Structure formats: C-alpha cells, structure tokens
Short mmCIF file of C-alpha atoms and ligand atoms in Angstrom, two decimals:
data_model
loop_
_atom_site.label_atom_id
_atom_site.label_comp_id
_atom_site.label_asym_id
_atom_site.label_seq_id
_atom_site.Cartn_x
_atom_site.Cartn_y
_atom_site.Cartn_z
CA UNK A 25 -9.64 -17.04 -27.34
CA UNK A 26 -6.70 -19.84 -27.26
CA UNK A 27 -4.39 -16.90 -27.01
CA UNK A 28 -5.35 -15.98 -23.62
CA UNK A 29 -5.09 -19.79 -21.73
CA UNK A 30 -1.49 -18.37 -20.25
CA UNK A 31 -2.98 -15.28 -19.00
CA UNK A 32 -6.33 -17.18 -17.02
CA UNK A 33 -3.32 -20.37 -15.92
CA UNK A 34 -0.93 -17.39 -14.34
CA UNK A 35 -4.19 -15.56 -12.73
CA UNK A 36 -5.52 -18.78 -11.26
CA UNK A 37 -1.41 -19.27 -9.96
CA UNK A 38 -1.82 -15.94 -7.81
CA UNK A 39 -5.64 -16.36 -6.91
CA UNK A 40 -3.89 -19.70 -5.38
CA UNK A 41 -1.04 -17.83 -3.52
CA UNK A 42 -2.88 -15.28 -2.24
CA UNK A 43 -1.20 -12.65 -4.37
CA UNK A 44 -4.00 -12.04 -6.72
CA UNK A 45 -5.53 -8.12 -6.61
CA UNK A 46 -8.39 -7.13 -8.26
CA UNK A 47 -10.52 -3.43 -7.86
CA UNK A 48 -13.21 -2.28 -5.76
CA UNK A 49 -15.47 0.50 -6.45
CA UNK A 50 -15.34 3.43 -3.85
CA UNK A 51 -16.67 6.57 -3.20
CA UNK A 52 -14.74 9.21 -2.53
CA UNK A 53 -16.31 10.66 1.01
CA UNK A 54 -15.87 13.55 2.90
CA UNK A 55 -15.07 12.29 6.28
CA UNK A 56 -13.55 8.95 6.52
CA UNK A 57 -16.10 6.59 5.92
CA UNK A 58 -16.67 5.62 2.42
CA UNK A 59 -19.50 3.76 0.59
CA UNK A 60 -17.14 0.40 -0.95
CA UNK A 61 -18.96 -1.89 -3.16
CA UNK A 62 -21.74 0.53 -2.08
CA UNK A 63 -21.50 -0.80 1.64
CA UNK A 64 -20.83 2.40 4.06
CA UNK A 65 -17.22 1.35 5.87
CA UNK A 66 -14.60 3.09 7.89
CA UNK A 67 -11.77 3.68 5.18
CA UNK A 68 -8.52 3.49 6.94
CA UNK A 69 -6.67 2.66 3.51
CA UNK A 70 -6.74 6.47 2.10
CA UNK A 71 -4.18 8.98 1.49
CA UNK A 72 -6.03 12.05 1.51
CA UNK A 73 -4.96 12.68 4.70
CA UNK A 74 -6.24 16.39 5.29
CA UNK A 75 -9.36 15.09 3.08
CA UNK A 76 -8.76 18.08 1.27
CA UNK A 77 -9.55 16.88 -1.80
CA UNK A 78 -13.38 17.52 -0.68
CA UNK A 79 -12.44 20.66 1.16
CA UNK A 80 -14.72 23.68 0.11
CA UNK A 81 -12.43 25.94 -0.85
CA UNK A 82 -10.90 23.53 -2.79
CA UNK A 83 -13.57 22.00 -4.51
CA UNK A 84 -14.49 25.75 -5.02
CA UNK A 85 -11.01 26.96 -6.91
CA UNK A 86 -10.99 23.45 -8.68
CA UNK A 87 -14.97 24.28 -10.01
CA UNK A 88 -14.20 27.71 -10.94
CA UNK A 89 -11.22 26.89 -13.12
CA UNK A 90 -12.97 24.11 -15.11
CA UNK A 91 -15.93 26.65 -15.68
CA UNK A 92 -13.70 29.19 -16.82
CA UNK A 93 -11.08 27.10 -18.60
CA UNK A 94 -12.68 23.64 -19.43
CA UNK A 95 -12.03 20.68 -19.03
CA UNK A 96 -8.62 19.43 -20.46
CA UNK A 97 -4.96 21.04 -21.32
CA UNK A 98 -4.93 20.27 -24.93
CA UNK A 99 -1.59 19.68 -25.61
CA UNK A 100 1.91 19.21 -23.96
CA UNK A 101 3.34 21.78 -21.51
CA UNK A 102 6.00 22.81 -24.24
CA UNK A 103 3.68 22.83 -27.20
CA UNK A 104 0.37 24.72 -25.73
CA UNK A 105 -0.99 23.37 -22.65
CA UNK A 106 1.35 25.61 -20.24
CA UNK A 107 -1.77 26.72 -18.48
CA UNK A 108 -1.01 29.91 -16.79
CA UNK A 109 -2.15 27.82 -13.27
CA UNK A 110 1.05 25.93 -13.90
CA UNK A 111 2.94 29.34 -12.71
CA UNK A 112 1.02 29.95 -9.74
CA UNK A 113 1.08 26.39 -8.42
CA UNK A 114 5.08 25.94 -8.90
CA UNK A 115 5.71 29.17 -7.02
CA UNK A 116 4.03 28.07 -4.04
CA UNK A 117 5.26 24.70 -4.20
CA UNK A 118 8.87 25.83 -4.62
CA UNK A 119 7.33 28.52 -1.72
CA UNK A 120 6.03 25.27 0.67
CA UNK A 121 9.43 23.76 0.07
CA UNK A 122 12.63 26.60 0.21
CA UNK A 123 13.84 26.43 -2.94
CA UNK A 124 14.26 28.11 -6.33
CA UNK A 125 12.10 26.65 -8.54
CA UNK A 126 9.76 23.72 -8.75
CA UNK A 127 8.43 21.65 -12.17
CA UNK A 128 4.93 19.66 -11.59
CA UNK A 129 4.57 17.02 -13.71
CA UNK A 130 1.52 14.80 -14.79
CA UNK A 131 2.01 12.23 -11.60
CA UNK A 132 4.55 11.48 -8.84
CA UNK A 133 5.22 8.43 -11.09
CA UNK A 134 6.12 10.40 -14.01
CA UNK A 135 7.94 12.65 -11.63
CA UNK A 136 10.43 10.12 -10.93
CA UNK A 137 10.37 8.07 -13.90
CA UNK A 138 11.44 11.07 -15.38
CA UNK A 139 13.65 12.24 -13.19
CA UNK A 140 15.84 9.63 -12.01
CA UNK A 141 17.43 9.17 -15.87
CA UNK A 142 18.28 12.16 -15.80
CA UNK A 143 20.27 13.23 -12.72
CA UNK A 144 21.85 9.55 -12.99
CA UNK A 145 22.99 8.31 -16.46
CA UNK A 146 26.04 6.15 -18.08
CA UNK A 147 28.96 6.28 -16.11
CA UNK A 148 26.82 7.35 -12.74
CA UNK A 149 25.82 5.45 -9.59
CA UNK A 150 22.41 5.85 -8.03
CA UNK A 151 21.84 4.53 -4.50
CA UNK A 152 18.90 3.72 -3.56
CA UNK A 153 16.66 2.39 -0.40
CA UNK A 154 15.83 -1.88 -0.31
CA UNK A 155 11.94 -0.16 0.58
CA UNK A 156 11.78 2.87 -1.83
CA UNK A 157 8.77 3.18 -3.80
CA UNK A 158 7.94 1.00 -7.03
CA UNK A 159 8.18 4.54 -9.16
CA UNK A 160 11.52 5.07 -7.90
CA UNK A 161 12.87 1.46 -8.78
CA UNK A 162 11.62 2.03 -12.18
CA UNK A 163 13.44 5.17 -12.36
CA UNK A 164 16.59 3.42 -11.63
CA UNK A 165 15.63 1.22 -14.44
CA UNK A 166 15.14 3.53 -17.29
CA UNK A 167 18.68 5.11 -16.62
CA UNK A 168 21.92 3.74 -17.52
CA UNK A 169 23.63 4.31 -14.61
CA UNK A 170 25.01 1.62 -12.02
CA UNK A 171 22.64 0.79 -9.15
CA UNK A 172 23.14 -0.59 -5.85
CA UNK A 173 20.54 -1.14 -3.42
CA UNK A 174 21.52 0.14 0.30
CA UNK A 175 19.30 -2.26 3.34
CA UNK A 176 16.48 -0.60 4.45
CA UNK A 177 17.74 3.28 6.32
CA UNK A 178 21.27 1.76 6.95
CA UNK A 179 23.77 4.74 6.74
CA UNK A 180 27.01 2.71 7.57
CA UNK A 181 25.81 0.73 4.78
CA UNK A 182 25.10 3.59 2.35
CA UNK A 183 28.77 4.70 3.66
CA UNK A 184 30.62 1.80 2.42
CA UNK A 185 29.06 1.85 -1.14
CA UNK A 186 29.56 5.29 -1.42
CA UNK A 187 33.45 5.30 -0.42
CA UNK A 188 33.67 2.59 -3.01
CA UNK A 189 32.18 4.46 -5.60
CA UNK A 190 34.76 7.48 -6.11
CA UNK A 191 36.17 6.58 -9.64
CA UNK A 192 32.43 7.44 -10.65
CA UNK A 193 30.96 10.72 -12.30
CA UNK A 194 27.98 11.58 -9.83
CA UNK A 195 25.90 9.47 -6.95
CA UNK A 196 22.90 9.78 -6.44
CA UNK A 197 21.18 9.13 -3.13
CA UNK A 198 17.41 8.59 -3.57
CA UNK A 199 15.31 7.70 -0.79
CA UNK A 200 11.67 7.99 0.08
CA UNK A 201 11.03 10.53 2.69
CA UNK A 202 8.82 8.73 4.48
CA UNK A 203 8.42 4.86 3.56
CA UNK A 204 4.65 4.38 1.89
CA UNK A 205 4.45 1.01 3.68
CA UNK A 206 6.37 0.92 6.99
CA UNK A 207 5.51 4.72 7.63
CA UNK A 208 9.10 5.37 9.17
CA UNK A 209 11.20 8.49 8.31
CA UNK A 210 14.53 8.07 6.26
CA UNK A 211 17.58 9.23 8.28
CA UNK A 212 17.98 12.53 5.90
CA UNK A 213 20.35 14.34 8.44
CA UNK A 214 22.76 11.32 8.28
CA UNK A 215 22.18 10.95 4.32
CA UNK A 216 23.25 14.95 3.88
CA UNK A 217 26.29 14.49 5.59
CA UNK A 218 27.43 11.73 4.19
CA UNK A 219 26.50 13.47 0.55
CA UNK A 220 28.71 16.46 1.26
CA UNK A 221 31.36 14.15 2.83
CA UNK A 222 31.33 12.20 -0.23
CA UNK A 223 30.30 14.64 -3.36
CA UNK A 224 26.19 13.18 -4.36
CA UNK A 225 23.08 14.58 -5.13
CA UNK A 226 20.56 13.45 -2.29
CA UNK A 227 17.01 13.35 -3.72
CA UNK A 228 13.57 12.39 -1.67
CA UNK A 229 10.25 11.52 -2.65
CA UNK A 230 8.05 13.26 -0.03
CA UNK A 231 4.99 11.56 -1.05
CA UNK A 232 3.40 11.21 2.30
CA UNK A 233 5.28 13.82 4.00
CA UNK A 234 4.26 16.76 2.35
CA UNK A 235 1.05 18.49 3.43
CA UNK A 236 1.84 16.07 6.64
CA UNK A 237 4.96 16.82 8.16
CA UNK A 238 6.95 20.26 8.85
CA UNK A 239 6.17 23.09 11.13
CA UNK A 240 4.09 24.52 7.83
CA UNK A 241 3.71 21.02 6.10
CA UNK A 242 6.46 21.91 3.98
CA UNK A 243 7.97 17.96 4.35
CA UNK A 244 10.97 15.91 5.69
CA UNK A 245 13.22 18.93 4.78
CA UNK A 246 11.81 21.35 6.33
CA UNK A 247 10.63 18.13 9.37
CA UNK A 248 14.84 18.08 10.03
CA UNK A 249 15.29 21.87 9.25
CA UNK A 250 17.79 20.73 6.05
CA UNK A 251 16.63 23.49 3.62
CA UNK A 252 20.12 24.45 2.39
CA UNK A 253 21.58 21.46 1.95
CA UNK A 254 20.53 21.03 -1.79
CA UNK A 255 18.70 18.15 -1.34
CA UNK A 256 16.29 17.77 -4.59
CA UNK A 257 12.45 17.36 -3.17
CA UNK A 258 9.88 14.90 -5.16
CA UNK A 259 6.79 14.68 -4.20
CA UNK A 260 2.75 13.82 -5.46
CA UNK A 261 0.17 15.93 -5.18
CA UNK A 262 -2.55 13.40 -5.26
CA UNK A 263 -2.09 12.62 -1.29
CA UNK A 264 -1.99 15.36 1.29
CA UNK A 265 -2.57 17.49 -1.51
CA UNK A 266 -5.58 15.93 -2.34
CA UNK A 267 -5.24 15.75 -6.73
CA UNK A 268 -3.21 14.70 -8.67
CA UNK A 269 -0.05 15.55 -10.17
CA UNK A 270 3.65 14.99 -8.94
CA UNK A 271 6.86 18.11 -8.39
CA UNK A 272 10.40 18.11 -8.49
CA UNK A 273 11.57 21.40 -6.32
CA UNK A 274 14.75 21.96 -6.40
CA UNK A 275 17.58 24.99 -8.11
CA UNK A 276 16.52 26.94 -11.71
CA UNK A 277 18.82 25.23 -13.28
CA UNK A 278 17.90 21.72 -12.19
CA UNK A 279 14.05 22.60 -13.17
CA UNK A 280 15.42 24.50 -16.79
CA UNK A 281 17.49 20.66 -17.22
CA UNK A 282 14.54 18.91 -16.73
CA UNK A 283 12.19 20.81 -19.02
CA UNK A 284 14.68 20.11 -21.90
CA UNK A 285 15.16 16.57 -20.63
CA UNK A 286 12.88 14.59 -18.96
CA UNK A 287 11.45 12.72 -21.18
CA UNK A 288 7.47 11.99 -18.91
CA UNK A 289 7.49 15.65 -18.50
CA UNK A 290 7.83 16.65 -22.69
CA UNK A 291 6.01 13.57 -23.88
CA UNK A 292 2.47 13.88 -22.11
CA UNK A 293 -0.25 16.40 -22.05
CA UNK A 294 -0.52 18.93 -19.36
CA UNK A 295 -2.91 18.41 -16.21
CA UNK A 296 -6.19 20.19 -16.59
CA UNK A 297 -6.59 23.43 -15.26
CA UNK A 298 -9.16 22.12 -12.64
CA UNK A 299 -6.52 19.81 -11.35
CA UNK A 300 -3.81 22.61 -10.45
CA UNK A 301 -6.00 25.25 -9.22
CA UNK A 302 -7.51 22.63 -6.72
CA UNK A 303 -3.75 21.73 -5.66
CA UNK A 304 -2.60 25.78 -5.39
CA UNK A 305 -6.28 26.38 -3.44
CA UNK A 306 -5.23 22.92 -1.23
CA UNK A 307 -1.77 24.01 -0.83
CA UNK A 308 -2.46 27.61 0.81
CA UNK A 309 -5.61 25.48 3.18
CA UNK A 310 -2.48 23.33 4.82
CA UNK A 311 -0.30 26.66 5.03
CA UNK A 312 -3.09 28.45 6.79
CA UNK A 313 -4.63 25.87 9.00
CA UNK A 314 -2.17 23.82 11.12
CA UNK A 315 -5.22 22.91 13.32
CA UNK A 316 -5.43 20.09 10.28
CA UNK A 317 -2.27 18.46 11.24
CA UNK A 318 -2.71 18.62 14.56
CA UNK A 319 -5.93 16.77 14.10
CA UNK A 320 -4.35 13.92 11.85
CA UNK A 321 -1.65 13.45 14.77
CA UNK A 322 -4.07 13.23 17.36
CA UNK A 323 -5.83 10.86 15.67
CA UNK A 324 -3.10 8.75 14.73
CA UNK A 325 -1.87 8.78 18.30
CA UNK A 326 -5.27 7.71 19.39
CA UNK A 327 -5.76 4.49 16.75
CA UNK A 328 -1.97 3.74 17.96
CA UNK A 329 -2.32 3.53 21.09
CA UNK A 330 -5.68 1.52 21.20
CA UNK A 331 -4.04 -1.00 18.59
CA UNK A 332 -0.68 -1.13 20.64
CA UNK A 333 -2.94 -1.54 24.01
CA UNK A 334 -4.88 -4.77 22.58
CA UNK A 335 -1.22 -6.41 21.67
CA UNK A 336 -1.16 -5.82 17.85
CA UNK A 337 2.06 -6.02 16.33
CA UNK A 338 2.60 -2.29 14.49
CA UNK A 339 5.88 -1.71 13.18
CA UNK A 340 7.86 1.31 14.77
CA UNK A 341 6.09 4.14 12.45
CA UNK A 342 6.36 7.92 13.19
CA UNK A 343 4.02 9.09 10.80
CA UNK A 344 0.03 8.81 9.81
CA UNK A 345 1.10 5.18 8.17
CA UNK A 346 0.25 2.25 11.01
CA UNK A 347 2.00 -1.39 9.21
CA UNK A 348 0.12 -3.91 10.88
CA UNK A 349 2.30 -7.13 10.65
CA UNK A 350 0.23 -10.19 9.89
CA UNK A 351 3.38 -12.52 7.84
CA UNK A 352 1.78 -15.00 4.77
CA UNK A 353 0.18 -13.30 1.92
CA UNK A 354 -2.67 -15.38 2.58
CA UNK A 355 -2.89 -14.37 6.45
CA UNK A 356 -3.05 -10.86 5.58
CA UNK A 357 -5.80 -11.20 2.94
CA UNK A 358 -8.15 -13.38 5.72
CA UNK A 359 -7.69 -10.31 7.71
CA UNK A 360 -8.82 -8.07 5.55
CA UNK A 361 -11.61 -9.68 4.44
CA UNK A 362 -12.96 -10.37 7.89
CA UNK A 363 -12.15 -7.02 8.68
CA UNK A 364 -14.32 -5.44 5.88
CA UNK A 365 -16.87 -7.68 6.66
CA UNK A 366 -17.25 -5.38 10.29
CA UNK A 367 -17.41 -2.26 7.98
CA UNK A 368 -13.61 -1.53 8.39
CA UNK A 369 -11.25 -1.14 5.22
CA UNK A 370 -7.57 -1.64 5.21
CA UNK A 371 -6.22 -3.08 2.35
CA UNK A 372 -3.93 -6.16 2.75
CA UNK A 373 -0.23 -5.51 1.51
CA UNK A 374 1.26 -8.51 -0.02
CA UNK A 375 4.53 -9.12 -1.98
CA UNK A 376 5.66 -7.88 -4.78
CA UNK A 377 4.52 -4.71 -2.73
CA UNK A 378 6.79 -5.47 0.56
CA UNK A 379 9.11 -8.55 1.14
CA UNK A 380 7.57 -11.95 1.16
CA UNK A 381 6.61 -13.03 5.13
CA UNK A 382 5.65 -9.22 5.50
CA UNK A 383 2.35 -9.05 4.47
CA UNK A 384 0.33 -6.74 6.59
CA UNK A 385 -2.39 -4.22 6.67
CA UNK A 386 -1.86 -0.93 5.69
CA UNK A 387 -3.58 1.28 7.74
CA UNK A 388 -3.44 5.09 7.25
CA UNK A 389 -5.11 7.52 9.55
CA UNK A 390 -6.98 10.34 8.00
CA UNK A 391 -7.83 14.03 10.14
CA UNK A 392 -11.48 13.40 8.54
CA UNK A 393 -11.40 10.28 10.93
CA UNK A 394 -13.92 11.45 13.92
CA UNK A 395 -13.17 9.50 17.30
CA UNK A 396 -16.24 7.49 17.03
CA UNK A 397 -14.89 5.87 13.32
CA UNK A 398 -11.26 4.98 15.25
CA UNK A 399 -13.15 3.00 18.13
CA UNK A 400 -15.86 1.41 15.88
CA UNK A 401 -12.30 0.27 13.51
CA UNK A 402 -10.22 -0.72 17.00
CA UNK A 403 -13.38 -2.92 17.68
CA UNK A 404 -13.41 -4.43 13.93
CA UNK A 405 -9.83 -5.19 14.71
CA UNK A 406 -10.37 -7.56 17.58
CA UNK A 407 -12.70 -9.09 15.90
CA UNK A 408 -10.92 -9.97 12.96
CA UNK A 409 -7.74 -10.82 14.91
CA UNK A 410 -10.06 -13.52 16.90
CA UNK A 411 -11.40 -14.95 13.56
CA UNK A 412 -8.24 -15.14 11.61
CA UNK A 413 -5.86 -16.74 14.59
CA UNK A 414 -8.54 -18.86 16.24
C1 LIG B 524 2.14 7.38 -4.30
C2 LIG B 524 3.61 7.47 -4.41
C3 LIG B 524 4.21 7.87 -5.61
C4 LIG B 524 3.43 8.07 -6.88
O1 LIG B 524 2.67 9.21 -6.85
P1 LIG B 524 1.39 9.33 -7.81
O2 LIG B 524 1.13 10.78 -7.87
O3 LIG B 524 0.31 8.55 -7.16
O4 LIG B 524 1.79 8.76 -9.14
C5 LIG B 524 5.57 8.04 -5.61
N1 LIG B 524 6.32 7.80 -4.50
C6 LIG B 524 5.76 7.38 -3.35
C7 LIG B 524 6.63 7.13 -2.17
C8 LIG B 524 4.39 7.19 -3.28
O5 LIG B 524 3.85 6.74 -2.15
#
C-alpha cells in the first residue's frame, strides 16, 4: 500500500530518536509481580495502587452485578443506560469527597475533555499547570476560551496572570492534584487563596490522589483540609480505584450543568454495571481499611530510601510516584530495557510525555509490593545503572 510509505518513514524517524512506543502484553496480577510478554517481573509501572482491582470483595460486587445485570449499559446515560449503580456510586463518591453531588463519566479523559469546555468558554481564561496531564491540555483545547500556561506549581507566577486577567468573564485554575509524572503535590492552599483573592473556579484532577491520599483517602482536598473552598474535584476511577471510569464532584448545580452540557458525558454509552459496582465495592474497601495506605507508604518509603541510599537521582516526590531522572530519550529506554531484562518493569518516560532532557523511569509503588519484590527491584536497579553508564 503506496499510501502508507509516510506512515512506516515517520515510524522509522521515532524508532531512530528513541521516541518510538509500541505495547506489551501483561497480566493483570494480584500482588505486584506480573507475567509481561509472559515473563514473571516485578511491575513497578502500575497504578492500581491498593491492587484493588483484584480485591475479593471487589471482584465479588463486580461478578455479581454482571450476573445479575449483564454485560453492557445499552445506551447513553440520558437515553437508557442510567443504571441504577450509577446512584449508589456518585453518592459515595460525592460522600469520599465533601461535596454535593458528583457525575461519573465513561473515563477520567472524558471527564475532563468534557469538562474543561464547559466551565471555560469564549470570553474566559483557563490557567493551567506547564506539567498537567495530556487530558487536561486537550480540554483546554476543545474550549474557546484564552489559555495561558503557568511554570510548573509557581503561585507568584499564577498571581501575575491572574491580576492581568480582570477584564475577563471567569478563570479557571486547573491543576493536577498530584503530577502523574513527577509525583509532587500542587500547592492547592496557595491556589485557593489566590482564587478567592482574585474571583476563579479552582478545579483538580485527583487522579493519583484519590484512594491514596487523605486521612480517609478522600484526596488532595481533603490531604490540605480545603473542603469548603469550592474547589471542583476530577478524578479516574481506573487507579486507586481499581476500574475504570472518571468523576467530577463538585455543587448540584455544577453536576445538573454538566448533564445538559458536556458533550463526552451525553454522547457515549454508559459504563457497564460490572464496572460501577466494582468501583462503589472498591470505594467503601479504602474507607474501611486504612491499614492499605499505610502499607503503600511504607513501601514507598522503603524503595525511596534504598534508591536514594545507592545515589539515584529521584526527583523531590511526596507521593507513591518515584521519577527516576535518566535525561536523553534514548538513555531512559537502555534503562529500561536492561532493567526488564533482571525481571523489573518500569516503563521509560520520554517526550512528548515530559520535557525533552527529562526522560526518566516512572516508577510507582504498589501496597501489593511485598518487601522481598522492592529489594529484588533495588538490586535490578544497580544493575542496570552499571550497564547503561559504564
Ligand atoms: C490517568 C489520568 C487521567 C485519565 O484517566 P483515565 O481514567 O485513565 O482516562 C487524567 N488525569 C490524570 C492526571 C491522569 O493521571
């Protein structure tokens, strides 16, 4: 096919950069080793970070529902696939997270895709993080309104475009609650007051906070103690929570606007019933057993401080997300290959993805991780560090 010489000439241009990706068959596992390519590895590249989504109660409400209900939604939430599980899982998330209301949609990307156009339209400005998810950029870019991009967590920054932007209709502030790839924490108490100070709508994407972070798991809200303070809470449920699906909590009449408006909540079918009675059954397991989270922090501090010990170079993270810093695209994919080949996965993170000379490893630290799996990946570390810098 003629047609398709540009395509193979721009594939062969990434394969030759380094940037090229391609996918690799894995087994979901419950504890956190994983069969890849049908190899048995230590996965430190997942975000099921309770590894709930293999949890028996879980797996239990999730198999009971698709026996009772089957197997799909049939139709759009506003035609007929409101499944009555819909109810019960938006009360507890708007429950988990101190507000009103909640809306769960059929992904975190639809979440914000849909989202973002409508808070922010013509005549608007949205703000928005330099490091904020790809789902949130293309948010911004479905809706009319002005953008500016604030550097990475930099309220004086965010400051000065806000005090220029008063001749405006609304700002919105959207930042990701915690950063998917440097695992820091956005400054929310500093973004709330200057909000109030200066009249926007702050809204966070608590993808890998909720489940993770909070005296109940409730997020970076309820991590800074800002319930009250408006602040409009996105999140996924396919980490922490184990599924799929993505939320909006936030006031009634913010979730009744976005029923009539957003346009990736009206146009899709409804998640299957299986899907949101796993995420209500996964969302009381993280209410009820802190003993999880404690677990996941232990084991992050332990792969931390073992990595930090032998000189590796992790950025500054606070959370269950460990950047490890390697620079060229090509660097970081060595790495990782060297590193899988000692039974450890952590999947290199190249540009478009993060900035170009960032390239790193991802590495995310799951509670399923036993102590044994953290030293056998500390050792596959060393190892791969000697091979790729010798
Ligand atoms: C994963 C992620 C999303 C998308 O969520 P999905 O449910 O996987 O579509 C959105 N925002 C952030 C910060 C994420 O990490």
């Amino acid at each position: 096919m003629p047609k398709e010489h540009w395509l193979k000439s721009e594939l062969a241009q990434l394969n030759q950069a380094g940037l090229s990706r391609s996918l690799r068959s894995v087994m979901t596992a419950p504890t956190g080793r994983t069969l890849l390519d049908g190899r048995e590895v230590i996965l430190l590249g997942s975000n099921n970070y309770l590894g709930l989504s293999v949890h028996p109660v879980v797996v239990e409400a999730a198999a009971t529902a698709v026996q009772k209900y089957g197997t799909g939604a049939s139709a759009s939430r506003l035609m007929s696939g409101n499944c009555h599980l819909y109810t019960e899982l938006e009360t507890k998330i708007a429950e988990a997270k101190g507000t009103e209301a909640a809306l769960v949609f059929g992904s975190g990307y639809l979440a914000n895709i849909g989202t973002i156009p409508v808070l922010a339209g013509e005549g608007d400005l949205i703000l928005s993080d330099a490091l904020n998810h790809a789902s949130i950029i293309d948010g911004c870019r479905l809706s009319q309104a002005t953008k500016q991009i604030y550097r990475h967590c930099d309220v004086e920054h965010l400051e000065s475009l806000l005090a220029q932007s008063m001749k405006l209709r609304h700002r919105l502030i959207v930042t990701d609650g915690v950063f998917s790839m440097d695992g820091d924490i956005a400054p929310l108490p500093e973004i709330c007051g200057l909000a109030e100070r200066y009249d926007a709508t702050v809204m966070v994407d608590d993808a890998h906070s909720f489940g993770v972070l909070g005296e109940t798991g409730g997020g970076t809200i309820e991590h800074f103690g800002l319930e009250n303070r408006g602040v409009i809470q996105m999140g996924t449920l396919s980490k922490a929570i184990g599924g799929l699906g993505g939320y909006v909590a936030g006031s009634t009449a913010l979730i009744d606007f976005l029923i009539n408006r957003a346009r990736s909540f009206i146009f899709t079918t409804g998640l299957p019933p299986a899907t949101l009675a796993g995420a209500s059954a996964a969302i009381d397991v993280i209410r009820s057993n802190p003993e999880l989270r404690q677990r996941l922090f232990s084991n992050v501090l332990l792969l931390k401080n073992a990595l930090l010990e032998r000189g590796f170079q992790l950025l500054p993270s606070q959370t269950q997300i460990l950047p490890l810093i390697l620079g060229a695209a090509d660097v970081a994919s060595r790495f990782a290959e060297v590193l899988l080949s000692h039974g450890v996965y952590a999947p290199a993170i190249r540009p478009p993805t993060v900035p170009e000379g960032t390239s790193r490893l991802r590495i995310s630290v799951i509670a399923s991780h036993t102590t044994e799996d953290l030293e056998t990946a500390v050792e596959g570390f060393e190892a791969a560090s000697a091979a790729t810098f010798r």
